[in-house]
């Protein structure tokens, strides 16, 4: 799919509360597709609007530092029957497979950046109890590309 906008500056863009329904990994790039888009600030140079709004269907590409799946670490947290929280490491392929088969949706919550590394707090959403599981992705990516076509005035923050 071709997009009319591609932005590498994350200053005026946000994935907060955005849900990725599809993902893939190829040629050193980790890609998430957002059917309901992501957020664009009114301060963005391409926004003529006075409020933060969502885009239409969009895509975010993480250009990985070394291009390998080892540039992404995924931790999923689950509760045991003993009321303890256990951190389980998943491969990026496992996460992608679970997203693409519809077993889970990945909701982005918060992102923290330090040089080329991003720590992304997120939740895995699914249709049985407990309905959500906390997860964290550590992504080594010096560049991120946000792609979209249009802003949706009908979807303000």
mmCIF file of C-alpha atoms in Angstrom:
data_model
loop_
_atom_site.group_PDB
_atom_site.id
_atom_site.type_symbol
_atom_site.label_atom_id
_atom_site.label_comp_id
_atom_site.label_asym_id
_atom_site.label_seq_id
_atom_site.Cartn_x
_atom_site.Cartn_y
_atom_site.Cartn_z
ATOM 1 C CA UNK A 1 0.000 0.000 0.000
ATOM 2 C CA UNK A 2 1.294 3.441 -0.898
ATOM 3 C CA UNK A 3 0.888 6.324 1.512
ATOM 4 C CA UNK A 4 0.870 10.044 0.792
ATOM 5 C CA UNK A 5 2.676 10.948 4.057
ATOM 6 C CA UNK A 6 5.878 9.554 5.543
ATOM 7 C CA UNK A 7 7.327 11.169 8.645
ATOM 8 C CA UNK A 8 10.584 10.252 10.412
ATOM 9 C CA UNK A 9 10.200 12.931 13.100
ATOM 10 C CA UNK A 10 8.238 11.522 16.043
ATOM 11 C CA UNK A 11 7.869 14.908 17.748
ATOM 12 C CA UNK A 12 4.210 15.436 16.767
ATOM 13 C CA UNK A 13 3.083 11.804 16.476
ATOM 14 C CA UNK A 14 1.832 9.348 19.095
ATOM 15 C CA UNK A 15 0.891 5.662 19.215
ATOM 16 C CA UNK A 16 -0.804 6.018 22.621
ATOM 17 C CA UNK A 17 -3.938 3.790 22.758
ATOM 18 C CA UNK A 18 -3.419 2.707 19.139
ATOM 19 C CA UNK A 19 -4.023 -0.946 18.281
ATOM 20 C CA UNK A 20 -1.904 -2.898 15.802
ATOM 21 C CA UNK A 21 -3.952 -5.590 14.109
ATOM 22 C CA UNK A 22 -1.208 -6.772 11.764
ATOM 23 C CA UNK A 23 2.595 -6.973 11.929
ATOM 24 C CA UNK A 24 5.507 -8.307 9.942
ATOM 25 C CA UNK A 25 9.296 -8.395 9.916
ATOM 26 C CA UNK A 26 11.284 -8.213 6.686
ATOM 27 C CA UNK A 27 14.523 -6.772 5.368
ATOM 28 C CA UNK A 28 15.582 -5.506 8.799
ATOM 29 C CA UNK A 29 12.327 -3.631 9.379
ATOM 30 C CA UNK A 30 9.622 -4.337 11.956
ATOM 31 C CA UNK A 31 6.245 -3.091 10.713
ATOM 32 C CA UNK A 32 2.950 -2.576 12.560
ATOM 33 C CA UNK A 33 -0.310 -1.771 10.753
ATOM 34 C CA UNK A 34 -2.964 0.328 12.480
ATOM 35 C CA UNK A 35 -6.429 0.063 10.964
ATOM 36 C CA UNK A 36 -7.646 2.975 13.107
ATOM 37 C CA UNK A 37 -4.465 4.996 12.624
ATOM 38 C CA UNK A 38 -2.300 6.859 15.105
ATOM 39 C CA UNK A 39 -2.354 10.380 16.582
ATOM 40 C CA UNK A 40 -1.099 13.534 14.890
ATOM 41 C CA UNK A 41 -0.671 16.762 16.867
ATOM 42 C CA UNK A 42 -2.084 20.049 15.570
ATOM 43 C CA UNK A 43 1.531 21.326 15.625
ATOM 44 C CA UNK A 44 2.534 18.844 12.900
ATOM 45 C CA UNK A 45 3.557 20.680 9.706
ATOM 46 C CA UNK A 46 1.075 18.592 7.648
ATOM 47 C CA UNK A 47 -1.879 19.258 9.962
ATOM 48 C CA UNK A 48 -4.200 22.177 9.173
ATOM 49 C CA UNK A 49 -6.300 21.291 12.239
ATOM 50 C CA UNK A 50 -6.396 22.895 15.675
ATOM 51 C CA UNK A 51 -6.754 19.606 17.571
ATOM 52 C CA UNK A 52 -4.988 16.275 17.855
ATOM 53 C CA UNK A 53 -6.651 13.707 15.577
ATOM 54 C CA UNK A 54 -6.173 10.174 14.329
ATOM 55 C CA UNK A 55 -5.029 9.281 10.872
ATOM 56 C CA UNK A 56 -6.782 6.833 8.596
ATOM 57 C CA UNK A 57 -5.318 3.320 8.237
ATOM 58 C CA UNK A 58 -1.580 3.649 8.750
ATOM 59 C CA UNK A 59 1.705 1.848 9.152
ATOM 60 C CA UNK A 60 4.733 2.343 11.405
ATOM 61 C CA UNK A 61 8.120 0.945 10.405
ATOM 62 C CA UNK A 62 10.958 0.441 12.870
ATOM 63 C CA UNK A 63 14.216 0.307 10.907
ATOM 64 C CA UNK A 64 16.220 -2.010 13.144
ATOM 65 C CA UNK A 65 19.765 -1.145 14.161
ATOM 66 C CA UNK A 66 21.462 -4.321 12.925
ATOM 67 C CA UNK A 67 18.492 -5.627 10.935
ATOM 68 C CA UNK A 68 18.104 -8.824 12.946
ATOM 69 C CA UNK A 69 15.236 -10.093 15.046
ATOM 70 C CA UNK A 70 17.606 -9.854 18.026
ATOM 71 C CA UNK A 71 17.114 -6.053 17.821
ATOM 72 C CA UNK A 72 13.677 -6.597 19.372
ATOM 73 C CA UNK A 73 13.020 -8.092 22.797
ATOM 74 C CA UNK A 74 9.455 -8.815 23.881
ATOM 75 C CA UNK A 75 8.481 -9.452 27.488
ATOM 76 C CA UNK A 76 4.972 -10.609 28.361
ATOM 77 C CA UNK A 77 3.786 -10.524 31.960
ATOM 78 C CA UNK A 78 1.305 -13.087 33.284
ATOM 79 C CA UNK A 79 -0.222 -13.830 36.676
ATOM 80 C CA UNK A 80 0.252 -17.266 38.163
ATOM 81 C CA UNK A 81 -2.318 -19.098 40.268
ATOM 82 C CA UNK A 82 -0.161 -18.076 43.258
ATOM 83 C CA UNK A 83 -0.883 -14.391 42.507
ATOM 84 C CA UNK A 84 2.654 -13.735 41.339
ATOM 85 C CA UNK A 85 3.602 -11.964 38.133
ATOM 86 C CA UNK A 86 5.983 -13.797 35.850
ATOM 87 C CA UNK A 87 7.863 -12.227 32.955
ATOM 88 C CA UNK A 88 8.115 -14.462 29.877
ATOM 89 C CA UNK A 89 10.295 -13.577 26.888
ATOM 90 C CA UNK A 90 8.767 -14.047 23.436
ATOM 91 C CA UNK A 91 10.512 -13.895 20.093
ATOM 92 C CA UNK A 92 9.338 -11.183 17.733
ATOM 93 C CA UNK A 93 8.169 -13.960 15.393
ATOM 94 C CA UNK A 94 5.924 -15.338 18.140
ATOM 95 C CA UNK A 95 4.388 -11.917 18.772
ATOM 96 C CA UNK A 96 3.843 -11.324 15.043
ATOM 97 C CA UNK A 97 2.242 -14.753 14.610
ATOM 98 C CA UNK A 98 -0.170 -14.160 17.505
ATOM 99 C CA UNK A 99 -1.141 -10.728 16.160
ATOM 100 C CA UNK A 100 -1.605 -11.896 12.567
ATOM 101 C CA UNK A 101 -3.710 -14.923 13.481
ATOM 102 C CA UNK A 102 -6.031 -12.721 15.518
ATOM 103 C CA UNK A 103 -5.141 -14.413 18.812
ATOM 104 C CA UNK A 104 -4.035 -11.023 20.169
ATOM 105 C CA UNK A 105 -4.199 -7.360 19.302
ATOM 106 C CA UNK A 106 -1.294 -5.180 20.388
ATOM 107 C CA UNK A 107 -2.241 -1.871 22.019
ATOM 108 C CA UNK A 108 0.566 0.669 22.349
ATOM 109 C CA UNK A 109 0.506 2.683 25.571
ATOM 110 C CA UNK A 110 3.743 4.566 26.250
ATOM 111 C CA UNK A 111 7.085 4.890 24.522
ATOM 112 C CA UNK A 112 10.390 5.945 26.029
ATOM 113 C CA UNK A 113 13.365 6.803 23.825
ATOM 114 C CA UNK A 114 17.063 6.855 24.503
ATOM 115 C CA UNK A 115 19.296 7.363 21.486
ATOM 116 C CA UNK A 116 18.484 4.394 19.193
ATOM 117 C CA UNK A 117 16.508 2.349 21.700
ATOM 118 C CA UNK A 118 12.794 2.503 22.394
ATOM 119 C CA UNK A 119 11.028 0.912 25.323
ATOM 120 C CA UNK A 120 7.368 0.450 24.422
ATOM 121 C CA UNK A 121 4.845 -0.358 27.132
ATOM 122 C CA UNK A 122 1.888 -2.134 25.613
ATOM 123 C CA UNK A 123 -0.949 -4.551 26.257
ATOM 124 C CA UNK A 124 -1.954 -7.698 24.486
ATOM 125 C CA UNK A 125 -5.727 -7.763 24.136
ATOM 126 C CA UNK A 126 -7.673 -11.000 23.649
ATOM 127 C CA UNK A 127 -11.209 -12.324 24.042
ATOM 128 C CA UNK A 128 -10.971 -14.450 27.200
ATOM 129 C CA UNK A 129 -10.158 -13.737 30.826
ATOM 130 C CA UNK A 130 -8.143 -11.786 31.900
ATOM 131 C CA UNK A 131 -8.699 -10.050 28.471
ATOM 132 C CA UNK A 132 -5.402 -8.150 28.686
ATOM 133 C CA UNK A 133 -1.776 -8.927 29.383
ATOM 134 C CA UNK A 134 0.928 -6.358 29.951
ATOM 135 C CA UNK A 135 3.964 -6.482 27.710
ATOM 136 C CA UNK A 136 7.102 -4.489 26.992
ATOM 137 C CA UNK A 137 9.028 -4.298 23.759
ATOM 138 C CA UNK A 138 12.622 -3.124 23.635
ATOM 139 C CA UNK A 139 13.365 -2.062 20.069
ATOM 140 C CA UNK A 140 16.816 -1.005 18.833
ATOM 141 C CA UNK A 141 15.891 1.199 15.888
ATOM 142 C CA UNK A 142 17.723 4.378 14.880
ATOM 143 C CA UNK A 143 14.857 5.329 12.569
ATOM 144 C CA UNK A 144 11.073 5.030 12.663
ATOM 145 C CA UNK A 145 8.800 5.894 9.740
ATOM 146 C CA UNK A 146 5.153 6.813 10.221
ATOM 147 C CA UNK A 147 2.972 6.396 7.103
ATOM 148 C CA UNK A 148 -0.593 7.628 6.541
ATOM 149 C CA UNK A 149 -2.837 9.193 3.919
ATOM 150 C CA UNK A 150 -5.232 11.576 5.611
ATOM 151 C CA UNK A 151 -6.171 13.047 8.983
ATOM 152 C CA UNK A 152 -9.611 12.250 10.405
ATOM 153 C CA UNK A 153 -11.284 15.358 11.777
ATOM 154 C CA UNK A 154 -14.078 13.128 13.105
ATOM 155 C CA UNK A 155 -11.634 11.372 15.491
ATOM 156 C CA UNK A 156 -10.269 13.978 17.917
ATOM 157 C CA UNK A 157 -8.254 13.105 21.026
#
